[in-house]
Amino acid sequence: MAVLVKGVGCASRPLLPLIQTWDLDARRWVRALRRSPVKVLFPSGQVLDRKPGKQPRKAVAEASPHVPRPKQPPPEPPAQTPSTWEESGLRYDKAFPGDKRLSSVMTVVKSRTFREKQGKILLEGRRLIADALKAGAVPKTFFFSRLDYLKELPLDKLKGVSLIKVKFEDIKEWSDLVTPQGIMGIFAKPDHVKMTFPATQLHHSLPLLLICDNLRDPGNLGTILRSAAGAGCSKVLLTKGCVDAWEPKVLRAGMGAHFLVPIVSNLDWEAVPNYLPDDTRVYVADNCGFYDQTQRSNKASDHGWICDQQLSKLHKYEEEEDEDLETGTSKDCLPKLEVQSYDLDWAEASTAVVIGGETHGLSLESLQLAESTGGKRLLIPVVPGVDSLNSAMAASILLFEGRRQLRLRAEHLSRDRS
């Protein structure tokens, strides 16, 4: 028994020195890793002296010739963006109770007489104001209920503009929108010559012009302007007697079309040819169908597409015609224009379409201009017994048909050249 115990003791003796040796070697390696070398020898023979103390590993990596590192330019200082309106040079006033600046301005811009005299218009809504600023319209005054609405606009366009913060209830009182957007802008009346239209719109522009004659309904005019911009019209001419293109209702119906296509307003018929390119052929939209033409007399006053303002002049022509018939001579009081269906070829190199109002119709001057340029009356056939189409709808049909014909003609020309 003693021998067995002695044998076990002898077998367990070598374990203690082995454990102690492994523990000593591990501690020795740890201490070696923690030590900082005095010198670093690279394979190329370069010797790098290291000072006592901590030194970043980056220095060793930069000194190694085998790890080339590109030189980085010094970091540029961050751009200092203005964090407040004072730093950007913009300041705004806060309207106090009893402030009449908003009411006085609204009284001016909501009247056509004052708009023409003051040369100012009213734009409401962030999108419409942003389109106006992008097109180069000159802002004068902004009324807003929240500062965030102004921050959505380009700051460089707001320098020198009078900024007035008012209550949302005040804007709602003067707004024409069902849901006001909290911002209203007073702009100088834009000039189509000085405006900058989008490059995409100019790229898709066609030699197609629109002439509005005696359009009195604001909603119709705004819709027509929107269709003209969508069809790629190069210009829109408004004669005297049309509703003001910059009236708030027209602007709301136009949905930004005022800043996509040039608009020339308040023109006399004598000045209209000056805004048409050379060799432009003028066509007029026909309000009466073939059935109505056969049932109506040849007198001018019996045609619904003649303006009421011209009736006195036309009655004079009719009296002269009756006298000429008695003497055996005939004298036409109305220009003779051939009637053509709208879906036949009529759009050429440069084409203008005249759209008359639903109440007063086309004027005599428009028919005379169409006759002098070799134009025709374009008929949109409808079912017998149905009244003539809405002027905005008729304009849209004719303009997009003209666009289709012009594009098809351009494709044929390019195909022939190739």
mmCIF file of N, CA, C and O in Angstrom, residues 104-195:
data_model
loop_
_atom_site.group_PDB
_atom_site.id
_atom_site.type_symbol
_atom_site.label_atom_id
_atom_site.label_comp_id
_atom_site.label_asym_id
_atom_site.label_seq_id
_atom_site.Cartn_x
_atom_site.Cartn_y
_atom_site.Cartn_z
ATOM 1 N N SER A 104 -54.883 95.936 -48.471
ATOM 2 C CA SER A 104 -54.689 96.971 -49.492
ATOM 3 C C SER A 104 -54.105 96.391 -50.775
ATOM 4 O O SER A 104 -54.500 96.767 -51.878
ATOM 5 N N VAL A 105 -53.175 95.453 -50.632
ATOM 6 C CA VAL A 105 -52.576 94.839 -51.815
ATOM 7 C C VAL A 105 -53.583 93.949 -52.527
ATOM 8 O O VAL A 105 -53.670 93.937 -53.764
ATOM 9 N N MET A 106 -54.368 93.181 -51.781
ATOM 10 C CA MET A 106 -55.361 92.304 -52.390
ATOM 11 C C MET A 106 -56.408 93.090 -53.164
ATOM 12 O O MET A 106 -56.885 92.656 -54.214
ATOM 13 N N THR A 107 -56.768 94.265 -52.667
ATOM 14 C CA THR A 107 -57.736 95.095 -53.377
ATOM 15 C C THR A 107 -57.213 95.507 -54.738
ATOM 16 O O THR A 107 -57.959 95.583 -55.717
ATOM 17 N N VAL A 108 -55.915 95.743 -54.829
ATOM 18 C CA VAL A 108 -55.318 96.182 -56.092
ATOM 19 C C VAL A 108 -55.227 95.038 -57.086
ATOM 20 O O VAL A 108 -55.649 95.145 -58.242
ATOM 21 N N VAL A 109 -54.689 93.905 -56.648
ATOM 22 C CA VAL A 109 -54.398 92.819 -57.592
ATOM 23 C C VAL A 109 -55.649 92.061 -58.011
ATOM 24 O O VAL A 109 -55.632 91.345 -59.020
ATOM 25 N N LYS A 110 -56.749 92.198 -57.291
ATOM 26 C CA LYS A 110 -57.974 91.503 -57.669
ATOM 27 C C LYS A 110 -58.828 92.315 -58.623
ATOM 28 O O LYS A 110 -59.887 91.841 -59.065
ATOM 29 N N SER A 111 -58.411 93.493 -58.982
ATOM 30 C CA SER A 111 -59.120 94.327 -59.942
ATOM 31 C C SER A 111 -58.294 94.433 -61.210
ATOM 32 O O SER A 111 -57.103 94.746 -61.156
ATOM 33 N N ARG A 112 -58.930 94.176 -62.369
ATOM 34 C CA ARG A 112 -58.182 94.223 -63.628
ATOM 35 C C ARG A 112 -57.691 95.638 -63.921
ATOM 36 O O ARG A 112 -56.569 95.826 -64.409
ATOM 37 N N THR A 113 -58.500 96.625 -63.607
ATOM 38 C CA THR A 113 -58.092 98.012 -63.860
ATOM 39 C C THR A 113 -56.858 98.365 -63.059
ATOM 40 O O THR A 113 -55.886 98.936 -63.587
ATOM 41 N N PHE A 114 -56.855 98.001 -61.778
ATOM 42 C CA PHE A 114 -55.694 98.297 -60.949
ATOM 43 C C PHE A 114 -54.498 97.436 -61.352
ATOM 44 O O PHE A 114 -53.355 97.886 -61.272
ATOM 45 N N ARG A 115 -54.744 96.196 -61.779
ATOM 46 C CA ARG A 115 -53.634 95.341 -62.207
ATOM 47 C C ARG A 115 -52.917 95.946 -63.406
ATOM 48 O O ARG A 115 -51.684 95.959 -63.480
ATOM 49 N N GLU A 116 -53.696 96.419 -64.362
ATOM 50 C CA GLU A 116 -53.080 97.014 -65.542
ATOM 51 C C GLU A 116 -52.396 98.336 -65.206
ATOM 52 O O GLU A 116 -51.358 98.670 -65.787
ATOM 53 N N LYS A 117 -52.980 99.086 -64.280
ATOM 54 C CA LYS A 117 -52.375 100.374 -63.918
ATOM 55 C C LYS A 117 -51.115 100.183 -63.085
ATOM 56 O O LYS A 117 -50.097 100.847 -63.318
ATOM 57 N N GLN A 118 -51.166 99.266 -62.120
ATOM 58 C CA GLN A 118 -50.018 99.028 -61.244
ATOM 59 C C GLN A 118 -49.012 98.057 -61.855
ATOM 60 O O GLN A 118 -47.862 98.021 -61.437
ATOM 61 N N GLY A 119 -49.443 97.252 -62.826
ATOM 62 C CA GLY A 119 -48.538 96.279 -63.432
ATOM 63 C C GLY A 119 -48.149 95.165 -62.479
ATOM 64 O O GLY A 119 -46.998 94.703 -62.498
ATOM 65 N N LYS A 120 -49.106 94.707 -61.660
ATOM 66 C CA LYS A 120 -48.835 93.654 -60.689
ATOM 67 C C LYS A 120 -49.868 92.545 -60.819
ATOM 68 O O LYS A 120 -50.999 92.776 -61.263
ATOM 69 N N ILE A 121 -49.463 91.338 -60.439
ATOM 70 C CA ILE A 121 -50.350 90.180 -60.454
ATOM 71 C C ILE A 121 -50.215 89.437 -59.136
ATOM 72 O O ILE A 121 -49.249 89.620 -58.394
ATOM 73 N N LEU A 122 -51.198 88.584 -58.861
ATOM 74 C CA LEU A 122 -51.215 87.791 -57.639
ATOM 75 C C LEU A 122 -51.038 86.321 -57.991
ATOM 76 O O LEU A 122 -51.740 85.790 -58.847
ATOM 77 N N LEU A 123 -50.101 85.660 -57.330
ATOM 78 C CA LEU A 123 -49.878 84.226 -57.483
ATOM 79 C C LEU A 123 -50.025 83.576 -56.119
ATOM 80 O O LEU A 123 -49.496 84.081 -55.117
ATOM 81 N N GLU A 124 -50.725 82.457 -56.092
ATOM 82 C CA GLU A 124 -50.991 81.770 -54.828
ATOM 83 C C GLU A 124 -50.594 80.313 -54.948
ATOM 84 O O GLU A 124 -50.891 79.656 -55.953
ATOM 85 N N GLY A 125 -49.915 79.816 -53.937
ATOM 86 C CA GLY A 125 -49.488 78.424 -53.922
ATOM 87 C C GLY A 125 -47.997 78.303 -54.166
ATOM 88 O O GLY A 125 -47.411 79.034 -54.961
ATOM 89 N N ARG A 126 -47.379 77.342 -53.492
ATOM 90 C CA ARG A 126 -45.927 77.188 -53.573
ATOM 91 C C ARG A 126 -45.479 76.764 -54.961
ATOM 92 O O ARG A 126 -44.454 77.236 -55.460
ATOM 93 N N ARG A 127 -46.223 75.867 -55.602
ATOM 94 C CA ARG A 127 -45.803 75.381 -56.915
ATOM 95 C C ARG A 127 -45.886 76.476 -57.966
ATOM 96 O O ARG A 127 -44.961 76.644 -58.768
ATOM 97 N N LEU A 128 -46.972 77.229 -57.976
ATOM 98 C CA LEU A 128 -47.116 78.304 -58.960
ATOM 99 C C LEU A 128 -46.069 79.383 -58.744
ATOM 100 O O LEU A 128 -45.499 79.917 -59.706
ATOM 101 N N ILE A 129 -45.785 79.708 -57.500
ATOM 102 C CA ILE A 129 -44.765 80.723 -57.207
ATOM 103 C C ILE A 129 -43.386 80.214 -57.609
ATOM 104 O O ILE A 129 -42.571 80.958 -58.167
ATOM 105 N N ALA A 130 -43.110 78.937 -57.353
ATOM 106 C CA ALA A 130 -41.816 78.374 -57.755
ATOM 107 C C ALA A 130 -41.657 78.382 -59.277
ATOM 108 O O ALA A 130 -40.572 78.690 -59.796
ATOM 109 N N ASP A 131 -42.726 78.079 -60.019
ATOM 110 C CA ASP A 131 -42.660 78.136 -61.487
ATOM 111 C C ASP A 131 -42.413 79.552 -61.975
ATOM 112 O O ASP A 131 -41.663 79.776 -62.929
ATOM 113 N N ALA A 132 -43.042 80.513 -61.322
ATOM 114 C CA ALA A 132 -42.845 81.906 -61.717
ATOM 115 C C ALA A 132 -41.408 82.356 -61.471
ATOM 116 O O ALA A 132 -40.804 83.034 -62.312
ATOM 117 N N LEU A 133 -40.857 81.995 -60.319
ATOM 118 C CA LEU A 133 -39.466 82.370 -60.026
ATOM 119 C C LEU A 133 -38.506 81.698 -60.999
ATOM 120 O O LEU A 133 -37.520 82.303 -61.431
ATOM 121 N N LYS A 134 -38.775 80.458 -61.354
ATOM 122 C CA LYS A 134 -37.911 79.742 -62.285
ATOM 123 C C LYS A 134 -37.947 80.371 -63.666
ATOM 124 O O LYS A 134 -36.942 80.386 -64.386
ATOM 125 N N ALA A 135 -39.110 80.911 -64.062
ATOM 126 C CA ALA A 135 -39.246 81.537 -65.373
ATOM 127 C C ALA A 135 -38.700 82.953 -65.418
ATOM 128 O O ALA A 135 -38.641 83.552 -66.499
ATOM 129 N N GLY A 136 -38.310 83.485 -64.277
ATOM 130 C CA GLY A 136 -37.721 84.827 -64.263
ATOM 131 C C GLY A 136 -38.686 85.926 -63.894
ATOM 132 O O GLY A 136 -38.361 87.115 -64.073
ATOM 133 N N ALA A 137 -39.854 85.585 -63.371
ATOM 134 C CA ALA A 137 -40.787 86.618 -62.926
ATOM 135 C C ALA A 137 -40.205 87.356 -61.718
ATOM 136 O O ALA A 137 -39.507 86.770 -60.890
ATOM 137 N N VAL A 138 -40.510 88.646 -61.634
ATOM 138 C CA VAL A 138 -39.920 89.497 -60.592
ATOM 139 C C VAL A 138 -40.882 89.589 -59.412
ATOM 140 O O VAL A 138 -41.979 90.147 -59.534
ATOM 141 N N PRO A 139 -40.504 89.039 -58.246
ATOM 142 C CA PRO A 139 -41.391 89.129 -57.073
ATOM 143 C C PRO A 139 -41.249 90.481 -56.384
ATOM 144 O O PRO A 139 -40.176 91.096 -56.385
ATOM 145 N N LYS A 140 -42.351 90.913 -55.790
ATOM 146 C CA LYS A 140 -42.361 92.175 -55.055
ATOM 147 C C LYS A 140 -42.622 91.962 -53.561
ATOM 148 O O LYS A 140 -41.888 92.475 -52.726
ATOM 149 N N THR A 141 -43.670 91.208 -53.248
ATOM 150 C CA THR A 141 -44.067 91.003 -51.854
ATOM 151 C C THR A 141 -44.569 89.578 -51.686
ATOM 152 O O THR A 141 -45.243 89.039 -52.572
ATOM 153 N N PHE A 142 -44.220 88.987 -50.539
ATOM 154 C CA PHE A 142 -44.723 87.657 -50.177
ATOM 155 C C PHE A 142 -45.443 87.757 -48.841
ATOM 156 O O PHE A 142 -44.916 88.319 -47.875
ATOM 157 N N PHE A 143 -46.641 87.194 -48.793
ATOM 158 C CA PHE A 143 -47.380 87.036 -47.550
ATOM 159 C C PHE A 143 -47.427 85.540 -47.241
ATOM 160 O O PHE A 143 -47.853 84.747 -48.089
ATOM 161 N N PHE A 144 -47.010 85.151 -46.060
ATOM 162 C CA PHE A 144 -46.936 83.739 -45.703
ATOM 163 C C PHE A 144 -47.338 83.565 -44.250
ATOM 164 O O PHE A 144 -47.254 84.503 -43.437
ATOM 165 N N SER A 145 -47.795 82.365 -43.929
ATOM 166 C CA SER A 145 -48.222 82.067 -42.562
ATOM 167 C C SER A 145 -47.198 81.233 -41.802
ATOM 168 O O SER A 145 -47.214 81.213 -40.575
ATOM 169 N N ARG A 146 -46.324 80.514 -42.515
ATOM 170 C CA ARG A 146 -45.274 79.713 -41.885
ATOM 171 C C ARG A 146 -43.962 79.949 -42.606
ATOM 172 O O ARG A 146 -43.917 80.044 -43.834
ATOM 173 N N LEU A 147 -42.887 80.008 -41.833
ATOM 174 C CA LEU A 147 -41.572 80.260 -42.404
ATOM 175 C C LEU A 147 -41.108 79.103 -43.284
ATOM 176 O O LEU A 147 -40.321 79.300 -44.217
ATOM 177 N N ASP A 148 -41.584 77.907 -43.028
ATOM 178 C CA ASP A 148 -41.177 76.749 -43.830
ATOM 179 C C ASP A 148 -41.586 76.898 -45.286
ATOM 180 O O ASP A 148 -40.928 76.352 -46.175
ATOM 181 N N TYR A 149 -42.673 77.613 -45.553
ATOM 182 C CA TYR A 149 -43.109 77.794 -46.939
ATOM 183 C C TYR A 149 -42.092 78.601 -47.738
ATOM 184 O O TYR A 149 -41.882 78.350 -48.927
ATOM 185 N N LEU A 150 -41.453 79.562 -47.097
ATOM 186 C CA LEU A 150 -40.437 80.368 -47.794
ATOM 187 C C LEU A 150 -39.148 79.588 -47.969
ATOM 188 O O LEU A 150 -38.436 79.774 -48.959
ATOM 189 N N LYS A 151 -38.828 78.718 -47.026
ATOM 190 C CA LYS A 151 -37.583 77.959 -47.126
ATOM 191 C C LYS A 151 -37.597 76.981 -48.290
ATOM 192 O O LYS A 151 -36.538 76.526 -48.732
ATOM 193 N N GLU A 152 -38.789 76.646 -48.799
ATOM 194 C CA GLU A 152 -38.876 75.776 -49.965
ATOM 195 C C GLU A 152 -38.549 76.504 -51.266
ATOM 196 O O GLU A 152 -38.374 75.860 -52.302
ATOM 197 N N LEU A 153 -38.474 77.827 -51.233
ATOM 198 C CA LEU A 153 -38.171 78.626 -52.423
ATOM 199 C C LEU A 153 -36.684 78.952 -52.450
ATOM 200 O O LEU A 153 -36.023 78.989 -51.408
ATOM 201 N N PRO A 154 -36.116 79.213 -53.625
ATOM 202 C CA PRO A 154 -34.688 79.567 -53.705
ATOM 203 C C PRO A 154 -34.416 80.898 -53.013
ATOM 204 O O PRO A 154 -35.070 81.908 -53.290
ATOM 205 N N LEU A 155 -33.428 80.881 -52.113
ATOM 206 C CA LEU A 155 -33.136 82.079 -51.333
ATOM 207 C C LEU A 155 -32.606 83.219 -52.196
ATOM 208 O O LEU A 155 -32.858 84.390 -51.903
ATOM 209 N N ASP A 156 -31.862 82.897 -53.270
ATOM 210 C CA ASP A 156 -31.303 83.957 -54.094
ATOM 211 C C ASP A 156 -32.372 84.737 -54.841
ATOM 212 O O ASP A 156 -32.146 85.880 -55.241
ATOM 213 N N LYS A 157 -33.561 84.133 -55.018
ATOM 214 C CA LYS A 157 -34.651 84.835 -55.694
ATOM 215 C C LYS A 157 -35.444 85.726 -54.754
ATOM 216 O O LYS A 157 -36.274 86.528 -55.199
ATOM 217 N N LEU A 158 -35.196 85.604 -53.458
ATOM 218 C CA LEU A 158 -35.980 86.347 -52.473
ATOM 219 C C LEU A 158 -35.275 87.594 -51.964
ATOM 220 O O LEU A 158 -35.833 88.306 -51.135
ATOM 221 N N LYS A 159 -34.082 87.856 -52.441
ATOM 222 C CA LYS A 159 -33.352 89.040 -51.971
ATOM 223 C C LYS A 159 -34.020 90.313 -52.501
ATOM 224 O O LYS A 159 -34.331 90.411 -53.674
ATOM 225 N N GLY A 160 -34.232 91.235 -51.610
ATOM 226 C CA GLY A 160 -34.882 92.485 -51.983
ATOM 227 C C GLY A 160 -36.389 92.408 -52.029
ATOM 228 O O GLY A 160 -37.039 93.379 -52.425
ATOM 229 N N VAL A 161 -36.964 91.281 -51.635
ATOM 230 C CA VAL A 161 -38.415 91.107 -51.650
ATOM 231 C C VAL A 161 -38.967 91.406 -50.265
ATOM 232 O O VAL A 161 -38.373 91.035 -49.251
ATOM 233 N N SER A 162 -40.095 92.070 -50.218
ATOM 234 C CA SER A 162 -40.742 92.355 -48.943
ATOM 235 C C SER A 162 -41.441 91.096 -48.441
ATOM 236 O O SER A 162 -42.350 90.575 -49.100
ATOM 237 N N LEU A 163 -41.017 90.588 -47.296
ATOM 238 C CA LEU A 163 -41.555 89.366 -46.717
ATOM 239 C C LEU A 163 -42.348 89.711 -45.465
ATOM 240 O O LEU A 163 -41.815 90.311 -44.532
ATOM 241 N N ILE A 164 -43.615 89.335 -45.470
ATOM 242 C CA ILE A 164 -44.510 89.692 -44.366
ATOM 243 C C ILE A 164 -45.207 88.426 -43.890
ATOM 244 O O ILE A 164 -45.846 87.720 -44.674
ATOM 245 N N LYS A 165 -45.062 88.124 -42.620
ATOM 246 C CA LYS A 165 -45.713 86.972 -42.017
ATOM 247 C C LYS A 165 -47.047 87.395 -41.434
ATOM 248 O O LYS A 165 -47.123 88.321 -40.621
ATOM 249 N N VAL A 166 -48.113 86.703 -41.869
ATOM 250 C CA VAL A 166 -49.458 87.029 -41.420
ATOM 251 C C VAL A 166 -50.108 85.765 -40.879
ATOM 252 O O VAL A 166 -49.582 84.656 -41.004
ATOM 253 N N LYS A 167 -51.256 85.919 -40.305
ATOM 254 C CA LYS A 167 -51.997 84.767 -39.799
ATOM 255 C C LYS A 167 -52.633 84.003 -40.960
ATOM 256 O O LYS A 167 -52.994 84.580 -41.985
ATOM 257 N N PHE A 168 -52.770 82.704 -40.750
ATOM 258 C CA PHE A 168 -53.387 81.872 -41.793
ATOM 259 C C PHE A 168 -54.838 82.287 -42.035
ATOM 260 O O PHE A 168 -55.343 82.194 -43.168
ATOM 261 N N GLU A 169 -55.515 82.782 -41.022
ATOM 262 C CA GLU A 169 -56.900 83.218 -41.195
ATOM 263 C C GLU A 169 -56.991 84.398 -42.144
ATOM 264 O O GLU A 169 -57.951 84.515 -42.916
ATOM 265 N N ASP A 170 -55.985 85.279 -42.120
ATOM 266 C CA ASP A 170 -55.985 86.424 -43.037
ATOM 267 C C ASP A 170 -55.796 85.969 -44.482
ATOM 268 O O ASP A 170 -56.442 86.490 -45.394
ATOM 269 N N ILE A 171 -54.893 85.005 -44.695
ATOM 270 C CA ILE A 171 -54.706 84.482 -46.053
ATOM 271 C C ILE A 171 -55.959 83.752 -46.523
ATOM 272 O O ILE A 171 -56.367 83.877 -47.687
ATOM 273 N N LYS A 172 -56.582 83.014 -45.639
ATOM 274 C CA LYS A 172 -57.794 82.289 -45.998
ATOM 275 C C LYS A 172 -58.913 83.242 -46.378
ATOM 276 O O LYS A 172 -59.751 82.931 -47.243
ATOM 277 N N GLU A 173 -58.937 84.410 -45.755
ATOM 278 C CA GLU A 173 -59.993 85.383 -46.055
ATOM 279 C C GLU A 173 -59.876 85.924 -47.476
ATOM 280 O O GLU A 173 -60.888 86.169 -48.140
ATOM 281 N N TRP A 174 -58.644 86.083 -47.976
ATOM 282 C CA TRP A 174 -58.442 86.672 -49.301
ATOM 283 C C TRP A 174 -58.136 85.622 -50.370
ATOM 284 O O TRP A 174 -58.023 85.964 -51.550
ATOM 285 N N SER A 175 -58.017 84.388 -49.990
ATOM 286 C CA SER A 175 -57.649 83.351 -50.947
ATOM 287 C C SER A 175 -58.846 82.937 -51.793
ATOM 288 O O SER A 175 -59.994 82.934 -51.337
ATOM 289 N N ASP A 176 -58.567 82.573 -53.059
ATOM 290 C CA ASP A 176 -59.586 82.042 -53.966
ATOM 291 C C ASP A 176 -59.605 80.521 -53.988
ATOM 292 O O ASP A 176 -60.437 79.926 -54.686
ATOM 293 N N LEU A 177 -58.697 79.885 -53.264
ATOM 294 C CA LEU A 177 -58.610 78.442 -53.248
ATOM 295 C C LEU A 177 -59.510 77.863 -52.161
ATOM 296 O O LEU A 177 -59.758 78.504 -51.133
ATOM 297 N N VAL A 178 -59.979 76.652 -52.401
ATOM 298 C CA VAL A 178 -60.793 75.984 -51.393
ATOM 299 C C VAL A 178 -59.935 75.640 -50.174
ATOM 300 O O VAL A 178 -60.367 75.783 -49.029
ATOM 301 N N THR A 179 -58.718 75.173 -50.435
ATOM 302 C CA THR A 179 -57.765 74.879 -49.360
ATOM 303 C C THR A 179 -56.525 75.747 -49.565
ATOM 304 O O THR A 179 -55.623 75.378 -50.322
ATOM 305 N N PRO A 180 -56.455 76.903 -48.963
ATOM 306 C CA PRO A 180 -55.296 77.794 -49.144
ATOM 307 C C PRO A 180 -54.005 77.118 -48.702
ATOM 308 O O PRO A 180 -53.986 76.319 -47.761
ATOM 309 N N GLN A 181 -52.920 77.458 -49.388
ATOM 310 C CA GLN A 181 -51.620 76.849 -49.106
ATOM 311 C C GLN A 181 -50.749 77.697 -48.188
ATOM 312 O O GLN A 181 -49.614 77.330 -47.920
ATOM 313 N N GLY A 182 -51.248 78.828 -47.751
ATOM 314 C CA GLY A 182 -50.526 79.597 -46.749
ATOM 315 C C GLY A 182 -49.471 80.535 -47.279
ATOM 316 O O GLY A 182 -48.686 81.079 -46.496
ATOM 317 N N ILE A 183 -49.411 80.764 -48.588
ATOM 318 C CA ILE A 183 -48.437 81.700 -49.137
ATOM 319 C C ILE A 183 -49.018 82.359 -50.382
ATOM 320 O O ILE A 183 -49.642 81.691 -51.215
ATOM 321 N N MET A 184 -48.841 83.659 -50.490
ATOM 322 C CA MET A 184 -49.323 84.443 -51.626
ATOM 323 C C MET A 184 -48.206 85.398 -52.042
ATOM 324 O O MET A 184 -47.536 85.983 -51.180
ATOM 325 N N GLY A 185 -48.020 85.554 -53.332
ATOM 326 C CA GLY A 185 -46.947 86.399 -53.831
ATOM 327 C C GLY A 185 -47.461 87.460 -54.789
ATOM 328 O O GLY A 185 -48.319 87.187 -55.637
ATOM 329 N N ILE A 186 -46.933 88.652 -54.663
ATOM 330 C CA ILE A 186 -47.237 89.752 -55.574
ATOM 331 C C ILE A 186 -46.045 89.897 -56.515
ATOM 332 O O ILE A 186 -44.910 90.124 -56.068
ATOM 333 N N PHE A 187 -46.287 89.773 -57.814
ATOM 334 C CA PHE A 187 -45.236 89.832 -58.819
ATOM 335 C C PHE A 187 -45.507 90.974 -59.786
ATOM 336 O O PHE A 187 -46.657 91.399 -59.970
ATOM 337 N N ALA A 188 -44.428 91.462 -60.382
ATOM 338 C CA ALA A 188 -44.594 92.378 -61.504
ATOM 339 C C ALA A 188 -45.168 91.609 -62.685
ATOM 340 O O ALA A 188 -44.844 90.438 -62.895
ATOM 341 N N LYS A 189 -46.032 92.242 -63.454
ATOM 342 C CA LYS A 189 -46.673 91.565 -64.578
ATOM 343 C C LYS A 189 -45.605 91.068 -65.542
ATOM 344 O O LYS A 189 -44.817 91.847 -66.069
ATOM 345 N N PRO A 190 -45.537 89.760 -65.772
ATOM 346 C CA PRO A 190 -44.447 89.212 -66.591
ATOM 347 C C PRO A 190 -44.511 89.690 -68.036
ATOM 348 O O PRO A 190 -45.583 89.897 -68.608
ATOM 349 N N ASP A 191 -43.347 89.852 -68.619
ATOM 350 C CA ASP A 191 -43.186 90.188 -70.029
ATOM 351 C C ASP A 191 -42.652 88.950 -70.742
ATOM 352 O O ASP A 191 -41.606 88.407 -70.367
ATOM 353 N N HIS A 192 -43.364 88.484 -71.771
ATOM 354 C CA HIS A 192 -42.972 87.241 -72.436
ATOM 355 C C HIS A 192 -41.600 87.340 -73.082
ATOM 356 O O HIS A 192 -40.929 86.332 -73.299
ATOM 357 N N VAL A 193 -41.154 88.570 -73.381
ATOM 358 C CA VAL A 193 -39.838 88.743 -74.008
ATOM 359 C C VAL A 193 -38.724 88.504 -72.999
ATOM 360 O O VAL A 193 -37.671 87.950 -73.334
ATOM 361 N N LYS A 194 -38.945 88.875 -71.746
ATOM 362 C CA LYS A 194 -37.903 88.776 -70.726
ATOM 363 C C LYS A 194 -37.956 87.462 -69.954
ATOM 364 O O LYS A 194 -37.063 87.195 -69.152
ATOM 365 N N MET A 195 -38.960 86.667 -70.166
ATOM 366 C CA MET A 195 -39.100 85.429 -69.397
ATOM 367 C C MET A 195 -38.215 84.324 -69.968
ATOM 368 O O MET A 195 -37.893 84.320 -71.161
#
